[in-house]
Every structure is written in structure tokens, then in C-alpha cells.
Amino acid sequence: MLFTEEMNLQVHNRFLERRGRLKSCMAHAGMQESSLANNCALTGFPSDGYLERLDADVRTALEFLYAWMPVSDVMMYPAEMYLDFARRGVWLRKNRSQVAALPADFFGEYVLFHRVNNEEIRPCRELFGEQLDRRLYEGTEKPQTEEERALEINRWAAENGTYHSDDIRTISAEAFYSRGYGRCGEESVFVVNAMRAAGVPARQVYAPWWAHTDDNHAWVEVWVSGRWQFLGACEPQSVLNQGWFNRASSRTMLVRSRAYTKGAFLEDEDIIGTDGCVTECNQTARYREVRKIQVQVAKEVIASGQAGRKPDVSGQSVPAQSVSARSLTEKKTGQAEKAVVVELQVYNEGSWKTLARNKTDEDGQLSFSAGDGMLRIHPLSSALRDAFLQAGSGDAEVMLAAARTALTRAAIMMKAGSRLSTRHRLRSLSFIRRQMPGRGRRTVLFWKGQRKSGMRGRRTGRQPEPLSSEPHPGHRSRSLRGRQCSLRSAKRI
């Protein structure tokens, strides 16, 4: 039996429930059932007749995949596409003692499951498994331990593919194997599929966006010796937990992984939130020290019925738009806002990039762990204000408040921690989002810090200067001198 008897029944019931729900949705939309060559009653969903012709364990494995896969996978690919993953998973469960010893839900997520991230799906497990079986279990120099097997699989992956930046759409593991190159996300998808094909539980982890520089990176974690350990995809090393990104990952604000099923293994994970059928897990603590941040989302209480006016810290009533976000943080009063979607963002590649997304609970609260750096806490509601905080100066609490009469946004700029490098402060902590009074929704970025190419500002200790479409008079002479110098240089040449 592939799983326990109880889990087999749960998988079968969930499979039938999803198939019936999708059939109802298609009927409501006026779509008719299509009869395909694989006897699918629905596009991608196998019919009862098709399932009856399969081995019992393969049928259970296939139902498990359909029970948890995204709806897009159900509709885009026929059932034969997933038989490759189901058959290889069943074979490993029966013939590899280390795979048979894994808990059923853990095996289903990290060995059997077909999807790693957002890659295209193509059959590959049996192809990879046949080659890796010969390499790992035949010959005189075969690896003896789990760690040696994981390292040998990564060496095999490096022999069949390397890094090359290309299109942002993630190709399948089989396409990477055939082509021989891809970016880091495609390398990690390839290595995770190779690990799972050989019976090594594996997952992709990634820093969605670096905090200290532009871009991002993805790598692989493998379950070896009873714990998660990492390696660089297609970047062979002599030991685990070593890669070129060791220092970079120790400076990131968030490292996360994905889970598609809802097994008991999630009880040991730090859950960031959910995105459709995907559960986002926070893995940052494995790579660096983290801080706990508590966010409170609430409607601000308006003082004694004075519409459009709000009290400041001293109790005086002031115009609604002039109350600072810092005073709102200190007061911590208001009516809790539940089920508000909040995004955690970091400044990268010239704009705010989303690290994670979650909803507030019944008390309007949201907590998460993050490394050192600057975060933009952005509620997806025009009635709530953004907050910017430095997460490296200890645990922090932030309140996102909104006036009932004014839907403007404000910002909190926390002091940079001593751990941050000068480059980090100049790149990330120097941008403050402010509203210009009397100009509607116009937003201006201000520069605080030393001069930098492409930005105009004053040195530290002097009043910052707003960016403008008109050139500043103080810079015109330097621009003219630069052009004159260029002309003189051209004449000399």
C-alpha cells in the first residue's frame, strides 16, 4: 500500500470532490465534457474507466497528484503526463528503504509531487531515475551515505546543464536536460526533479529579491540525515551547506519555499501565507538571524466626533492629513481590521518588489520573521497607509492606521541598524515616500545621503532636495563643464 489506509481514503475523497466541483463549474460556464484519447471525462481529469485499468498504487499516486495540483495543471495537461511521476514514485516507495521510511505526507510532497515552482510540466522522472540508478547503485565507487548520494546527483546535474541567463518563463526539467543550460530557477527545478527521481526528498528555496543588491537567486534544499541542508543547483561542492551564495543569503531579508499539499509536516514550518493552492514557508532562520515583526492594522478613532480631524500624541486636535505615521504607531488605538491583505516589499531594480503576502487575523494582526534591512509594509487597500521600517534593530511593532475621512498615505522611516553596509543604506534606506501637500495623489521620492550617479541631493546633515523634471541651477554649470570637457577631449583625439 502506497500510503496508510486512512490517507488512501482521504486522497480518494478529495480527488472525487475536486473532480465534481470542476465539473459543476464547467457546466455552469456552458462548457461540455470533452472525450479525449486518454478517456478523460474532463480535460486532464481521468475518468473512472481510465483509473480502473491502472495498478492500485499507481492509481492512488495519480489521485494524490490530482487532489493537490493547481487547477491550471488539471486543465492544461492530460493524465498520461502525470503517470511518469506516479510510476516512479511508487517504484521508489517499494524498492528504496530510505524512501519507504519517510512519512506518507512528507513523501507525497517532496518525492512524489510533480511540481516544483511555476515551470512547464513534462515527463522526466523515469528518464532521470534510470540514469541515476546506474550511477548511484552500480559499480565499485558508488556512494555509501545519503549525503554522498545527494552530492553525486548534483555532480550528474552539473554534467548535463549549466547556468545561462535567458527568458523569464521557466522551462521544464526535461527541456533543461535536453538544452543543457538555463537560469538559476531552471537549474534548481532540474536538480529538484533529479533528486526526487532518485528518492532524495528535495525542494526549491529562493530569495525572492535581495536586500543588499538587485536581482534574486534560487537554490535547492535536500532532506539528508534527518534535516534540511542546502546546495547550489548544478554547482557541485565536496560538502553540503556550501555555495557561492552563502554570504549573500546571510544578508537577505527573506528566504522562502513552496508546499502544494497540506500535510502534517507544515506544523514544523514558519508559514508566511498562502497564494492560491500554494503555502509559502519562511526558511530565513536557516541562513541568518531573524527578527520578529508584529503588524497591527486598524481604523483610527476620530476624536469626539470632529469629522476630518484627529488627535495627535499630546491630545490636541489637528487636521487629518497632518498627523504623522509615527504618532499613529505610538498610540496603537483603533478598530481592528481583519482579513486585510498586506504585502511585504523590498526596494530592488528601481521599484518595490513583493517578498511575501498575507492576510491579517481576526484581531487585525500579522506577524512574520525577517532579516536586517528595510521593508515596505504595503496594505492592498487605498484606505490604509504604508509603513517603512528597519527590521535589523530588534523586534518591532508597526501599526497601519487610516483616517475615515482622508485616504492619503504616510511613511515611517526607521533608523538604519549598525549591521547594514554603507552601500545598503545608500541603495535602500535613502528613499522616503512622501505626499506633497496640496497636489492630490502625486508622490515624490526624496534622497537622503551622499551624492550618487543619477540622483541629485544634498550631503548628510542638510535639507534633502526633491527630484524634479527641471534641472537644478546648481548642477547646470557642472553639466556645461562636462560637455565642454568632452568636446575638448574629442578635439584632442
JSON list of C-alpha atoms in Angstrom, two decimals, residues 90-201:
[
{"chain": "A", "resi": 90, "resn": "VAL", "atom": "CA", "xyz": [5.52, 4.09, -6.47]},
{"chain": "A", "resi": 91, "resn": "TRP", "atom": "CA", "xyz": [8.67, 2.25, -7.58]},
{"chain": "A", "resi": 92, "resn": "LEU", "atom": "CA", "xyz": [10.82, 4.22, -5.15]},
{"chain": "A", "resi": 93, "resn": "ARG", "atom": "CA", "xyz": [8.38, 3.64, -2.30]},
{"chain": "A", "resi": 94, "resn": "LYS", "atom": "CA", "xyz": [8.57, -0.14, -2.90]},
{"chain": "A", "resi": 95, "resn": "ASN", "atom": "CA", "xyz": [12.27, -0.57, -3.72]},
{"chain": "A", "resi": 96, "resn": "ARG", "atom": "CA", "xyz": [14.21, 2.02, -1.72]},
{"chain": "A", "resi": 97, "resn": "SER", "atom": "CA", "xyz": [14.25, 1.51, 2.03]},
{"chain": "A", "resi": 98, "resn": "GLN", "atom": "CA", "xyz": [15.08, 5.15, 2.78]},
{"chain": "A", "resi": 99, "resn": "VAL", "atom": "CA", "xyz": [12.02, 6.25, 0.77]},
{"chain": "A", "resi": 100, "resn": "ALA", "atom": "CA", "xyz": [9.75, 3.66, 2.38]},
{"chain": "A", "resi": 101, "resn": "ALA", "atom": "CA", "xyz": [10.76, 5.01, 5.81]},
{"chain": "A", "resi": 102, "resn": "LEU", "atom": "CA", "xyz": [9.54, 8.54, 5.03]},
{"chain": "A", "resi": 103, "resn": "PRO", "atom": "CA", "xyz": [6.20, 9.71, 6.48]},
{"chain": "A", "resi": 104, "resn": "ALA", "atom": "CA", "xyz": [3.44, 9.39, 3.89]},
{"chain": "A", "resi": 105, "resn": "ASP", "atom": "CA", "xyz": [2.62, 13.13, 3.65]},
{"chain": "A", "resi": 106, "resn": "PHE", "atom": "CA", "xyz": [6.32, 14.06, 3.52]},
{"chain": "A", "resi": 107, "resn": "PHE", "atom": "CA", "xyz": [6.92, 11.51, 0.75]},
{"chain": "A", "resi": 108, "resn": "GLY", "atom": "CA", "xyz": [3.93, 12.83, -1.19]},
{"chain": "A", "resi": 109, "resn": "GLU", "atom": "CA", "xyz": [5.13, 16.45, -1.10]},
{"chain": "A", "resi": 110, "resn": "TYR", "atom": "CA", "xyz": [8.90, 16.12, -1.55]},
{"chain": "A", "resi": 111, "resn": "VAL", "atom": "CA", "xyz": [9.34, 12.89, -3.59]},
{"chain": "A", "resi": 112, "resn": "LEU", "atom": "CA", "xyz": [6.12, 12.06, -5.44]},
{"chain": "A", "resi": 113, "resn": "PHE", "atom": "CA", "xyz": [4.76, 15.51, -6.31]},
{"chain": "A", "resi": 114, "resn": "HIS", "atom": "CA", "xyz": [5.34, 16.70, -9.86]},
{"chain": "A", "resi": 115, "resn": "ARG", "atom": "CA", "xyz": [5.55, 20.49, -9.47]},
{"chain": "A", "resi": 116, "resn": "VAL", "atom": "CA", "xyz": [8.46, 22.50, -8.03]},
{"chain": "A", "resi": 117, "resn": "ASN", "atom": "CA", "xyz": [7.51, 26.09, -8.83]},
{"chain": "A", "resi": 118, "resn": "ASN", "atom": "CA", "xyz": [5.89, 27.61, -11.93]},
{"chain": "A", "resi": 119, "resn": "GLU", "atom": "CA", "xyz": [7.76, 25.53, -14.51]},
{"chain": "A", "resi": 120, "resn": "GLU", "atom": "CA", "xyz": [6.28, 23.78, -17.52]},
{"chain": "A", "resi": 121, "resn": "ILE", "atom": "CA", "xyz": [5.42, 20.13, -16.83]},
{"chain": "A", "resi": 122, "resn": "ARG", "atom": "CA", "xyz": [6.97, 17.36, -18.94]},
{"chain": "A", "resi": 123, "resn": "PRO", "atom": "CA", "xyz": [7.64, 13.67, -18.07]},
{"chain": "A", "resi": 124, "resn": "CYS", "atom": "CA", "xyz": [11.18, 13.29, -16.73]},
{"chain": "A", "resi": 125, "resn": "ARG", "atom": "CA", "xyz": [11.31, 11.21, -13.54]},
{"chain": "A", "resi": 126, "resn": "GLU", "atom": "CA", "xyz": [11.74, 7.77, -15.12]},
{"chain": "A", "resi": 127, "resn": "LEU", "atom": "CA", "xyz": [14.35, 9.15, -17.55]},
{"chain": "A", "resi": 128, "resn": "PHE", "atom": "CA", "xyz": [16.38, 10.71, -14.75]},
{"chain": "A", "resi": 129, "resn": "GLY", "atom": "CA", "xyz": [15.81, 7.78, -12.42]},
{"chain": "A", "resi": 130, "resn": "GLU", "atom": "CA", "xyz": [17.22, 5.17, -14.84]},
{"chain": "A", "resi": 131, "resn": "GLN", "atom": "CA", "xyz": [20.45, 7.14, -15.30]},
{"chain": "A", "resi": 132, "resn": "LEU", "atom": "CA", "xyz": [20.86, 7.93, -11.61]},
{"chain": "A", "resi": 133, "resn": "ASP", "atom": "CA", "xyz": [20.18, 4.33, -10.52]},
{"chain": "A", "resi": 134, "resn": "ARG", "atom": "CA", "xyz": [23.15, 3.15, -12.57]},
{"chain": "A", "resi": 135, "resn": "ARG", "atom": "CA", "xyz": [25.34, 5.89, -11.18]},
{"chain": "A", "resi": 136, "resn": "LEU", "atom": "CA", "xyz": [24.34, 5.59, -7.52]},
{"chain": "A", "resi": 137, "resn": "TYR", "atom": "CA", "xyz": [23.79, 1.86, -7.05]},
{"chain": "A", "resi": 138, "resn": "GLU", "atom": "CA", "xyz": [26.02, 0.14, -9.63]},
{"chain": "A", "resi": 139, "resn": "GLY", "atom": "CA", "xyz": [29.79, -0.06, -9.91]},
{"chain": "A", "resi": 140, "resn": "THR", "atom": "CA", "xyz": [32.60, -0.17, -7.35]},
{"chain": "A", "resi": 141, "resn": "GLU", "atom": "CA", "xyz": [32.71, 3.54, -6.47]},
{"chain": "A", "resi": 142, "resn": "LYS", "atom": "CA", "xyz": [29.04, 4.03, -5.67]},
{"chain": "A", "resi": 143, "resn": "PRO", "atom": "CA", "xyz": [28.23, 6.50, -2.86]},
{"chain": "A", "resi": 144, "resn": "GLN", "atom": "CA", "xyz": [27.51, 4.96, 0.53]},
{"chain": "A", "resi": 145, "resn": "THR", "atom": "CA", "xyz": [25.71, 7.65, 2.54]},
{"chain": "A", "resi": 146, "resn": "GLU", "atom": "CA", "xyz": [22.72, 9.91, 1.93]},
{"chain": "A", "resi": 147, "resn": "GLU", "atom": "CA", "xyz": [24.98, 12.98, 1.78]},
{"chain": "A", "resi": 148, "resn": "GLU", "atom": "CA", "xyz": [27.29, 11.35, -0.77]},
{"chain": "A", "resi": 149, "resn": "ARG", "atom": "CA", "xyz": [24.30, 10.41, -2.93]},
{"chain": "A", "resi": 150, "resn": "ALA", "atom": "CA", "xyz": [22.94, 13.96, -2.87]},
{"chain": "A", "resi": 151, "resn": "LEU", "atom": "CA", "xyz": [26.35, 15.39, -3.82]},
{"chain": "A", "resi": 152, "resn": "GLU", "atom": "CA", "xyz": [26.74, 12.82, -6.61]},
{"chain": "A", "resi": 153, "resn": "ILE", "atom": "CA", "xyz": [23.32, 13.70, -8.04]},
{"chain": "A", "resi": 154, "resn": "ASN", "atom": "CA", "xyz": [24.37, 17.35, -8.13]},
{"chain": "A", "resi": 155, "resn": "ARG", "atom": "CA", "xyz": [27.57, 16.39, -9.98]},
{"chain": "A", "resi": 156, "resn": "TRP", "atom": "CA", "xyz": [25.48, 14.48, -12.51]},
{"chain": "A", "resi": 157, "resn": "ALA", "atom": "CA", "xyz": [23.28, 17.56, -12.90]},
{"chain": "A", "resi": 158, "resn": "ALA", "atom": "CA", "xyz": [26.34, 19.77, -13.48]},
{"chain": "A", "resi": 159, "resn": "GLU", "atom": "CA", "xyz": [27.49, 17.40, -16.24]},
{"chain": "A", "resi": 160, "resn": "ASN", "atom": "CA", "xyz": [24.16, 17.83, -18.02]},
{"chain": "A", "resi": 161, "resn": "GLY", "atom": "CA", "xyz": [23.46, 21.54, -17.59]},
{"chain": "A", "resi": 162, "resn": "THR", "atom": "CA", "xyz": [24.96, 24.88, -16.66]},
{"chain": "A", "resi": 163, "resn": "TYR", "atom": "CA", "xyz": [23.91, 28.46, -15.97]},
{"chain": "A", "resi": 164, "resn": "HIS", "atom": "CA", "xyz": [22.91, 30.82, -18.75]},
{"chain": "A", "resi": 165, "resn": "SER", "atom": "CA", "xyz": [20.50, 33.74, -18.38]},
{"chain": "A", "resi": 166, "resn": "ASP", "atom": "CA", "xyz": [17.55, 33.53, -20.74]},
{"chain": "A", "resi": 167, "resn": "ASP", "atom": "CA", "xyz": [13.80, 34.09, -20.90]},
{"chain": "A", "resi": 168, "resn": "ILE", "atom": "CA", "xyz": [11.95, 34.63, -17.60]},
{"chain": "A", "resi": 169, "resn": "ARG", "atom": "CA", "xyz": [9.47, 31.81, -18.35]},
{"chain": "A", "resi": 170, "resn": "THR", "atom": "CA", "xyz": [10.65, 28.69, -16.52]},
{"chain": "A", "resi": 171, "resn": "ILE", "atom": "CA", "xyz": [11.11, 25.68, -18.80]},
{"chain": "A", "resi": 172, "resn": "SER", "atom": "CA", "xyz": [10.58, 22.09, -17.67]},
{"chain": "A", "resi": 173, "resn": "ALA", "atom": "CA", "xyz": [13.30, 19.91, -16.16]},
{"chain": "A", "resi": 174, "resn": "GLU", "atom": "CA", "xyz": [13.24, 17.72, -19.27]},
{"chain": "A", "resi": 175, "resn": "ALA", "atom": "CA", "xyz": [13.72, 20.77, -21.52]},
{"chain": "A", "resi": 176, "resn": "PHE", "atom": "CA", "xyz": [16.66, 21.93, -19.40]},
{"chain": "A", "resi": 177, "resn": "TYR", "atom": "CA", "xyz": [18.20, 18.47, -19.69]},
{"chain": "A", "resi": 178, "resn": "SER", "atom": "CA", "xyz": [17.76, 18.48, -23.47]},
{"chain": "A", "resi": 179, "resn": "ARG", "atom": "CA", "xyz": [19.00, 22.06, -23.94]},
{"chain": "A", "resi": 180, "resn": "GLY", "atom": "CA", "xyz": [21.84, 21.94, -21.41]},
{"chain": "A", "resi": 181, "resn": "TYR", "atom": "CA", "xyz": [21.52, 25.40, -19.89]},
{"chain": "A", "resi": 182, "resn": "GLY", "atom": "CA", "xyz": [19.16, 27.73, -18.06]},
{"chain": "A", "resi": 183, "resn": "ARG", "atom": "CA", "xyz": [18.98, 30.34, -15.34]},
{"chain": "A", "resi": 184, "resn": "CYS", "atom": "CA", "xyz": [19.14, 29.57, -11.61]},
{"chain": "A", "resi": 185, "resn": "GLY", "atom": "CA", "xyz": [15.40, 28.95, -11.30]},
{"chain": "A", "resi": 186, "resn": "GLU", "atom": "CA", "xyz": [15.55, 26.37, -14.09]},
{"chain": "A", "resi": 187, "resn": "GLU", "atom": "CA", "xyz": [18.71, 24.78, -12.69]},
{"chain": "A", "resi": 188, "resn": "SER", "atom": "CA", "xyz": [17.06, 24.33, -9.31]},
{"chain": "A", "resi": 189, "resn": "VAL", "atom": "CA", "xyz": [13.89, 22.87, -10.89]},
{"chain": "A", "resi": 190, "resn": "PHE", "atom": "CA", "xyz": [16.09, 20.40, -12.77]},
{"chain": "A", "resi": 191, "resn": "VAL", "atom": "CA", "xyz": [18.06, 19.37, -9.68]},
{"chain": "A", "resi": 192, "resn": "VAL", "atom": "CA", "xyz": [14.93, 19.00, -7.51]},
{"chain": "A", "resi": 193, "resn": "ASN", "atom": "CA", "xyz": [13.40, 16.67, -10.11]},
{"chain": "A", "resi": 194, "resn": "ALA", "atom": "CA", "xyz": [16.66, 14.69, -10.30]},
{"chain": "A", "resi": 195, "resn": "MET", "atom": "CA", "xyz": [16.78, 14.38, -6.50]},
{"chain": "A", "resi": 196, "resn": "ARG", "atom": "CA", "xyz": [13.16, 13.23, -6.31]},
{"chain": "A", "resi": 197, "resn": "ALA", "atom": "CA", "xyz": [13.71, 10.79, -9.17]},
{"chain": "A", "resi": 198, "resn": "ALA", "atom": "CA", "xyz": [16.50, 9.19, -7.12]},
{"chain": "A", "resi": 199, "resn": "GLY", "atom": "CA", "xyz": [14.42, 9.11, -3.92]},
{"chain": "A", "resi": 200, "resn": "VAL", "atom": "CA", "xyz": [16.04, 12.08, -2.15]},
{"chain": "A", "resi": 201, "resn": "PRO", "atom": "CA", "xyz": [13.41, 14.49, -0.73]}
]
